[in-house]
GROMACS .gro file of C-alpha atoms in nm:
model
  345
    1MET     CA    1  -0.015  -0.006  -0.010
    2ARG     CA    2   0.121   0.324  -0.072
    3LYS     CA    3   0.198   0.558   0.227
    4ALA     CA    4   0.008   0.878   0.231
    5PHE     CA    5   0.203   1.217   0.391
    6ALA     CA    6   0.072   1.504   0.510
    7ARG     CA    7   0.113   1.810   0.238
    8THR     CA    8   0.324   2.106   0.323
    9THR     CA    9   0.432   2.421   0.130
   10ALA     CA   10   0.728   2.390  -0.091
   11SER     CA   11   0.867   2.707   0.105
   12THR     CA   12   0.857   2.531   0.444
   13ALA     CA   13   1.086   2.246   0.273
   14LEU     CA   14   1.326   2.495   0.147
   15ALA     CA   15   1.321   2.669   0.468
   16THR     CA   16   1.400   2.379   0.690
   17SER     CA   17   1.645   2.168   0.447
   18LEU     CA   18   1.958   2.390   0.479
   19VAL     CA   19   2.037   2.346   0.833
   20LEU     CA   20   2.363   2.259   1.044
   21VAL     CA   21   2.421   1.896   1.163
   22GLY     CA   22   2.693   1.805   1.389
   23GLY     CA   23   2.902   2.101   1.204
   24LEU     CA   24   2.807   1.995   0.840
   25ALA     CA   25   2.598   2.161   0.640
   26ALA     CA   26   2.332   1.946   0.469
   27ALA     CA   27   2.364   1.936   0.095
   28ASP     CA   28   1.979   1.940  -0.005
   29PRO     CA   29   1.869   2.082  -0.345
   30ALA     CA   30   1.933   2.456  -0.333
   31VAL     CA   31   1.606   2.474  -0.495
   32LEU     CA   32   1.279   2.304  -0.474
   33PRO     CA   33   1.298   2.036  -0.788
   34ARG     CA   34   1.012   2.029  -1.036
   35ALA     CA   35   0.765   1.751  -1.062
   36GLU     CA   36   0.941   1.646  -1.374
   37ASP     CA   37   1.300   1.659  -1.228
   38ILE     CA   38   1.484   1.316  -1.139
   39VAL     CA   39   1.511   1.295  -0.759
   40GLY     CA   40   1.701   1.052  -0.526
   41ILE     CA   41   1.719   0.973  -0.157
   42GLY     CA   42   1.922   0.687   0.059
   43ALA     CA   43   2.249   0.566   0.128
   44GLU     CA   44   2.495   0.807   0.343
   45THR     CA   45   2.802   0.650   0.120
   46THR     CA   46   2.719   0.804  -0.208
   47ALA     CA   47   2.493   1.117  -0.068
   48PRO     CA   48   2.843   1.347  -0.113
   49LEU     CA   49   2.912   1.226  -0.470
   50PHE     CA   50   2.556   1.289  -0.592
   51ASN     CA   51   2.553   1.620  -0.437
   52GLN     CA   52   2.837   1.709  -0.691
   53LEU     CA   53   2.677   1.462  -0.995
   54SER     CA   54   2.351   1.664  -0.966
   55THR     CA   55   2.506   1.987  -0.992
   56ASP     CA   56   2.747   1.906  -1.294
   57TYR     CA   57   2.470   1.707  -1.456
   58ASN     CA   58   2.222   2.045  -1.480
   59ALA     CA   59   2.549   2.265  -1.570
   60PHE     CA   60   2.582   1.993  -1.847
   61LEU     CA   61   2.236   2.013  -1.979
   62ALA     CA   62   2.266   2.397  -1.955
   63ALA     CA   63   2.584   2.424  -2.104
   64ALA     CA   64   2.392   2.234  -2.399
   65GLY     CA   65   2.158   2.476  -2.389
   66ASP     CA   66   1.876   2.231  -2.304
   67SER     CA   67   1.631   2.409  -2.055
   68THR     CA   68   1.351   2.110  -2.075
   69SER     CA   69   1.481   1.791  -1.988
   70PRO     CA   70   1.446   1.713  -1.612
   71ARG     CA   71   1.715   1.801  -1.365
   72LEU     CA   72   1.912   1.565  -1.126
   73TYR     CA   73   1.874   1.620  -0.773
   74SER     CA   74   1.975   1.426  -0.427
   75TRP     CA   75   1.831   1.493  -0.112
   76ASP     CA   76   2.103   1.459   0.167
   77THR     CA   77   2.078   1.186   0.488
   78LYS     CA   78   2.137   1.462   0.736
   79GLY     CA   79   1.929   1.784   0.785
   80SER     CA   80   1.549   1.836   0.877
   81PRO     CA   81   1.330   1.556   0.970
   82SER     CA   82   1.132   1.618   0.702
   83ILE     CA   83   1.143   1.695   0.357
   84VAL     CA   84   0.931   1.768   0.027
   85PRO     CA   85   1.099   1.570  -0.222
   86LYS     CA   86   0.986   1.763  -0.541
   87ALA     CA   87   0.699   1.982  -0.607
   88GLY     CA   88   0.354   1.856  -0.572
   89ALA     CA   89   0.475   1.591  -0.385
   90ALA     CA   90   0.376   1.500   0.001
   91GLN     CA   91   0.612   1.587   0.275
   92ARG     CA   92   0.776   1.277   0.383
   93SER     CA   93   1.074   1.179   0.686
   94ARG     CA   94   1.395   1.207   0.557
   95VAL     CA   95   1.582   0.897   0.511
   96ASP     CA   96   1.928   0.764   0.587
   97GLY     CA   97   2.064   0.437   0.443
   98SER     CA   98   2.061   0.224   0.182
   99GLY     CA   99   1.734  -0.005   0.280
  100ALA     CA  100   1.521   0.330   0.408
  101GLY     CA  101   1.580   0.492   0.078
  102ILE     CA  102   1.460   0.165  -0.117
  103SER     CA  103   1.182   0.152   0.104
  104GLY     CA  104   1.092   0.500  -0.006
  105LEU     CA  105   1.113   0.430  -0.314
  106GLU     CA  106   0.882   0.146  -0.315
  107ASN     CA  107   0.623   0.324  -0.101
  108THR     CA  108   0.613   0.634  -0.346
  109THR     CA  109   0.490   0.656  -0.763
  110THR     CA  110   0.615   0.934  -0.865
  111GLU     CA  111   0.775   1.175  -0.541
  112VAL     CA  112   1.113   1.000  -0.552
  113ASP     CA  113   1.279   0.859  -0.857
  114PHE     CA  114   1.579   0.669  -0.781
  115ALA     CA  115   1.741   0.539  -0.426
  116ARG     CA  116   2.149   0.547  -0.363
  117SER     CA  117   2.237   0.229  -0.251
  118SER     CA  118   2.559   0.032  -0.098
  119ARG     CA  119   2.420  -0.271  -0.121
  120GLY     CA  120   2.263  -0.532  -0.413
  121ARG     CA  121   1.964  -0.707  -0.443
  122GLN     CA  122   1.805  -0.873  -0.127
  123PRO     CA  123   1.531  -1.095  -0.089
  124ILE     CA  124   1.355  -0.842   0.039
  125ASP     CA  125   1.330  -0.624  -0.232
  126GLN     CA  126   1.048  -0.556  -0.473
  127GLN     CA  127   1.089  -0.758  -0.793
  128SER     CA  128   0.977  -0.423  -0.961
  129ASP     CA  129   1.296  -0.249  -0.856
  130VAL     CA  130   1.586  -0.234  -1.074
  131PHE     CA  131   1.940  -0.236  -0.929
  132ILE     CA  132   2.198  -0.047  -1.158
  133ALA     CA  133   2.555  -0.051  -1.099
  134PHE     CA  134   2.818   0.198  -1.120
  135ALA     CA  135   3.114   0.162  -0.920
  136LYS     CA  136   3.302  -0.010  -0.632
  137ASP     CA  137   3.372   0.106  -0.282
  138ALA     CA  138   3.560  -0.082   0.001
  139VAL     CA  139   3.537  -0.049   0.386
  140SER     CA  140   3.809  -0.096   0.627
  141TRP     CA  141   3.908   0.004   0.976
  142ALA     CA  142   4.099   0.297   1.137
  143ALA     CA  143   4.284   0.402   1.386
  144LYS     CA  144   4.445   0.718   1.585
  145SER     CA  145   4.771   0.828   1.396
  146GLY     CA  146   5.061   0.739   1.634
  147GLY     CA  147   4.797   0.556   1.896
  148HIS     CA  148   4.853   0.200   2.007
  149ALA     CA  149   4.640  -0.007   1.703
  150PRO     CA  150   4.939  -0.155   1.447
  151ALA     CA  151   4.927  -0.065   1.125
  152ASN     CA  152   4.740  -0.417   0.989
  153LEU     CA  153   4.498  -0.672   1.142
  154SER     CA  154   4.359  -0.974   1.007
  155THR     CA  155   3.980  -1.072   0.948
  156ALA     CA  156   3.996  -1.310   1.234
  157GLN     CA  157   4.168  -1.056   1.431
  158LEU     CA  158   3.902  -0.808   1.386
  159LYS     CA  159   3.633  -1.064   1.446
  160ASP     CA  160   3.747  -1.128   1.766
  161ILE     CA  161   3.816  -0.750   1.885
  162TYR     CA  162   3.429  -0.684   1.763
  163THR     CA  163   3.318  -0.983   1.963
  164CYS     CA  164   3.536  -0.897   2.240
  165VAL     CA  165   3.729  -1.204   2.293
  166THR     CA  166   4.031  -0.978   2.205
  167THR     CA  167   4.016  -0.702   2.449
  168ASN     CA  168   4.372  -0.573   2.490
  169TRP     CA  169   4.661  -0.508   2.228
  170GLN     CA  170   4.906  -0.760   2.353
  171GLN     CA  171   4.690  -1.041   2.287
  172ILE     CA  172   4.761  -0.948   1.922
  173ASP     CA  173   5.079  -0.863   1.961
  174PRO     CA  174   5.342  -0.886   2.300
  175ALA     CA  175   5.515  -0.617   2.153
  176LEU     CA  176   5.235  -0.397   2.147
  177PRO     CA  177   5.132  -0.154   2.488
  178ASN     CA  178   4.936  -0.304   2.778
  179ALA     CA  179   4.591  -0.104   2.683
  180THR     CA  180   4.249  -0.210   2.644
  181ILE     CA  181   4.135  -0.185   2.307
  182LYS     CA  182   3.843   0.045   2.265
  183PRO     CA  183   3.624  -0.094   1.928
  184PHE     CA  184   3.361   0.164   1.809
  185LEU     CA  185   3.068   0.134   1.535
  186PRO     CA  186   2.868   0.409   1.369
  187HIS     CA  187   2.509   0.404   1.389
  188THR     CA  188   2.268   0.099   1.335
  189PHE     CA  189   2.192   0.213   1.000
  190SER     CA  190   2.535   0.292   0.894
  191GLU     CA  191   2.662   0.105   0.564
  192SER     CA  192   3.008   0.109   0.687
  193ARG     CA  193   2.892  -0.079   1.004
  194GLU     CA  194   2.683  -0.332   0.810
  195TYR     CA  195   2.904  -0.432   0.547
  196PHE     CA  196   3.208  -0.433   0.797
  197LEU     CA  197   3.026  -0.681   1.031
  198LYS     CA  198   2.936  -0.902   0.761
  199THR     CA  199   3.272  -0.914   0.626
  200VAL     CA  200   3.455  -0.962   0.923
  201GLY     CA  201   3.207  -1.246   0.996
  202GLY     CA  202   3.316  -1.405   0.683
  203GLY     CA  203   2.947  -1.361   0.531
  204VAL     CA  204   2.752  -1.399   0.852
  205PRO     CA  205   2.702  -1.033   1.036
  206VAL     CA  206   2.899  -1.033   1.384
  207ASN     CA  207   2.696  -0.960   1.649
  208PRO     CA  208   2.906  -0.701   1.838
  209GLY     CA  209   3.008  -0.807   2.216
  210GLY     CA  210   2.949  -0.581   2.536
  211CYS     CA  211   3.270  -0.408   2.479
  212VAL     CA  212   3.199  -0.223   2.150
  213VAL     CA  213   3.050   0.120   2.172
  214THR     CA  214   2.820   0.245   1.909
  215ALA     CA  215   2.835   0.627   1.889
  216PRO     CA  216   3.022   0.788   1.643
  217GLN     CA  217   2.887   0.941   1.292
  218GLU     CA  218   3.011   0.728   0.994
  219ASN     CA  219   3.295   0.817   0.878
  220GLN     CA  220   3.372   1.132   1.083
  221GLY     CA  221   3.726   1.089   1.243
  222THR     CA  222   3.701   1.414   1.417
  223ASP     CA  223   3.446   1.256   1.683
  224PRO     CA  224   3.619   1.329   2.021
  225LEU     CA  225   3.534   0.960   2.123
  226LEU     CA  226   3.789   0.869   1.839
  227ASN     CA  227   4.077   1.107   1.983
  228ASP     CA  228   4.204   0.800   2.167
  229ASP     CA  229   4.531   0.584   2.139
  230ASP     CA  230   4.296   0.279   2.174
  231ALA     CA  231   4.000   0.351   1.932
  232VAL     CA  232   3.930   0.124   1.641
  233VAL     CA  233   3.634   0.194   1.404
  234PRO     CA  234   3.491   0.075   1.063
  235TYR     CA  235   3.564   0.350   0.774
  236SER     CA  236   3.468   0.375   0.422
  237VAL     CA  237   3.772   0.360   0.196
  238SER     CA  238   3.612   0.593  -0.046
  239ARG     CA  239   3.532   0.850   0.189
  240TYR     CA  240   3.848   0.864   0.331
  241ILE     CA  241   4.007   0.920   0.007
  242SER     CA  242   3.783   1.156  -0.085
  243GLN     CA  243   3.847   1.338   0.257
  244VAL     CA  244   4.213   1.322   0.244
  245TYR     CA  245   4.338   1.364  -0.119
  246TYR     CA  246   4.031   1.562  -0.287
  247GLY     CA  247   3.944   1.777  -0.014
  248HIS     CA  248   3.593   1.673   0.017
  249THR     CA  249   3.577   1.790   0.393
  250SER     CA  250   3.355   2.024   0.565
  251GLY     CA  251   3.313   2.096   0.923
  252ALA     CA  252   3.293   1.730   1.087
  253ASP     CA  253   3.328   1.547   0.792
  254ALA     CA  254   3.664   1.504   0.793
  255PRO     CA  255   3.941   1.191   0.896
  256GLY     CA  256   4.050   1.400   1.172
  257LEU     CA  257   4.354   1.213   1.345
  258LEU     CA  258   4.259   0.841   1.191
  259THR     CA  259   4.435   0.686   0.930
  260VAL     CA  260   4.288   0.379   0.758
  261ARG     CA  261   4.458   0.063   0.811
  262SER     CA  262   4.555  -0.259   0.612
  263VAL     CA  263   4.354  -0.590   0.664
  264ASN     CA  264   4.532  -0.938   0.587
  265GLY     CA  265   4.872  -0.758   0.445
  266LYS     CA  266   4.609  -0.566   0.195
  267ALA     CA  267   4.664  -0.176   0.201
  268PRO     CA  268   4.319   0.030   0.140
  269VAL     CA  269   4.481   0.309  -0.037
  270ASP     CA  270   4.706   0.292  -0.332
  271GLU     CA  271   4.888   0.645  -0.224
  272VAL     CA  272   5.023   0.734  -0.540
  273GLU     CA  273   4.691   0.660  -0.783
  274LYS     CA  274   4.492   0.829  -0.475
  275THR     CA  275   4.234   0.517  -0.515
  276ILE     CA  276   4.146   0.211  -0.350
  277GLY     CA  277   4.443  -0.015  -0.317
  278ALA     CA  278   4.463  -0.313  -0.597
  279GLY     CA  279   4.496  -0.580  -0.332
  280PHE     CA  280   4.227  -0.442  -0.155
  281LEU     CA  281   3.986  -0.400  -0.448
  282ALA     CA  282   3.976  -0.767  -0.475
  283SER     CA  283   3.910  -0.841  -0.156
  284PRO     CA  284   3.585  -0.954   0.033
  285TYR     CA  285   3.610  -0.608   0.179
  286THR     CA  286   3.506  -0.437  -0.159
  287PHE     CA  287   3.130  -0.405  -0.278
  288VAL     CA  288   2.959  -0.272  -0.545
  289VAL     CA  289   2.731   0.080  -0.525
  290HIS     CA  290   2.435   0.109  -0.705
  291ASN     CA  291   2.110   0.316  -0.806
  292VAL     CA  292   1.799   0.194  -0.726
  293VAL     CA  293   1.487   0.282  -0.995
  294ARG     CA  294   1.146   0.142  -1.065
  295GLN     CA  295   1.133  -0.105  -1.364
  296SER     CA  296   0.804   0.033  -1.520
  297GLN     CA  297   0.973   0.395  -1.528
  298TRP     CA  298   1.311   0.236  -1.626
  299THR     CA  299   1.158   0.074  -1.954
  300ALA     CA  300   0.902   0.358  -2.017
  301ALA     CA  301   0.907   0.562  -2.330
  302ASP     CA  302   0.776   0.881  -2.154
  303ALA     CA  303   0.993   1.163  -2.050
  304ARG     CA  304   1.098   1.017  -1.710
  305GLY     CA  305   1.202   0.699  -1.858
  306THR     CA  306   1.454   0.858  -2.090
  307ALA     CA  307   1.574   1.075  -1.854
  308LEU     CA  308   1.642   0.823  -1.643
  309ARG     CA  309   1.855   0.584  -1.893
  310ALA     CA  310   2.034   0.933  -1.965
  311VAL     CA  311   2.168   0.962  -1.670
  312PHE     CA  312   2.206   0.605  -1.535
  313ASP     CA  313   2.218   0.375  -1.828
  314ARG     CA  314   2.541   0.214  -2.001
  315ALA     CA  315   2.562   0.476  -2.235
  316GLY     CA  316   2.451   0.741  -1.968
  317TRP     CA  317   2.563   1.024  -1.867
  318LEU     CA  318   2.720   0.886  -1.481
  319CYS     CA  319   2.900   0.596  -1.691
  320ALA     CA  320   3.018   0.782  -2.030
  321ASN     CA  321   3.077   1.178  -1.956
  322PRO     CA  322   3.424   1.250  -1.844
  323ALA     CA  323   3.311   1.475  -1.584
  324ALA     CA  324   3.111   1.229  -1.419
  325ARG     CA  325   3.403   0.958  -1.391
  326ALA     CA  326   3.616   1.248  -1.245
  327ALA     CA  327   3.345   1.338  -0.996
  328VAL     CA  328   3.332   0.957  -0.905
  329LYS     CA  329   3.716   0.927  -0.892
  330SER     CA  330   3.745   1.213  -0.679
  331HIS     CA  331   3.497   1.106  -0.410
  332GLY     CA  332   3.707   0.779  -0.373
  333PHE     CA  333   3.529   0.516  -0.552
  334VAL     CA  334   3.662   0.301  -0.877
  335GLN     CA  335   3.407   0.326  -1.145
  336LEU     CA  336   3.319   0.012  -1.316
  337PRO     CA  337   3.455  -0.046  -1.651
  338SER     CA  338   3.199   0.037  -1.965
  339GLN     CA  339   3.055  -0.314  -2.014
  340ALA     CA  340   2.976  -0.312  -1.665
  341CYS     CA  341   2.917   0.031  -1.533
  342GLY     CA  342   2.493   0.057  -1.600
  343THR     CA  343   2.411  -0.313  -1.568
  344THR     CA  344   2.081  -0.399  -1.416
  345PHE     CA  345   1.978  -0.634  -1.182
   0.00000   0.00000   0.00000
């Protein structure tokens, strides 16, 4: 059943959309999207990227003298509690996460056009959902520079830390300081948390032990809790690369004193190429990011279907345009090759 939401005015939505959250300015659309525009919600992992892609795509249309084609917009995961996605749409709760974004897509008809997703299709998803792959990301672990954590941990060691079997650094290496390990996890709906726990569990999500603290905002090393010689926390490799090498930081959205560390001897970052390390890219800690659309609209011959394919299809702007590919790289992702980018599932 489609959810009904109370109507609100466009001016109210815009007045509440640009707020500071944890030192960050929520990067919502600067204007209320038109009813015909392509609007997305969902995963935090790709939200900053789509803020830039929206700006770049709309500039691309304008430069081509196209004033009529649907524009691209993306709503941030942080900001006012509710949003009006586009003109004529109902007010709805802001969402944070792949699952929430996909649910939001499934429970509307034209108010939301795509969901950002850092996971692939799952049994809970509707068959009418189309997952469109476009890039790879990875998750590793991070710790304070100059702290007690080693440069590398194995998957087994990470599992033992997050199940509280290993609680002291000397259990890992007697040469390390005699100090209590402090494992942290971001909030429950965090993509980095979800994928990290599943990967260290060998495909079965680990149930965090009692020593694990859930508190820090995802991929923000500036949290005071993480300014600790013994803290460890999952961290998106793409976000780290975008923050450290490409300057995509704002307020609290920065690595702070954290550095991402190796797993099983594989470095997460190629510091020369400023991208995810080749060895790490081939590891289980890597995953594909998608955009999700409705099958009926994806295949439609109308303006909405044409606009969706113009952005997300294999020959579309996101996969083929040099500016789009540069944006994907500058945000730390590895774009899929031309034969795979735009593949649907």
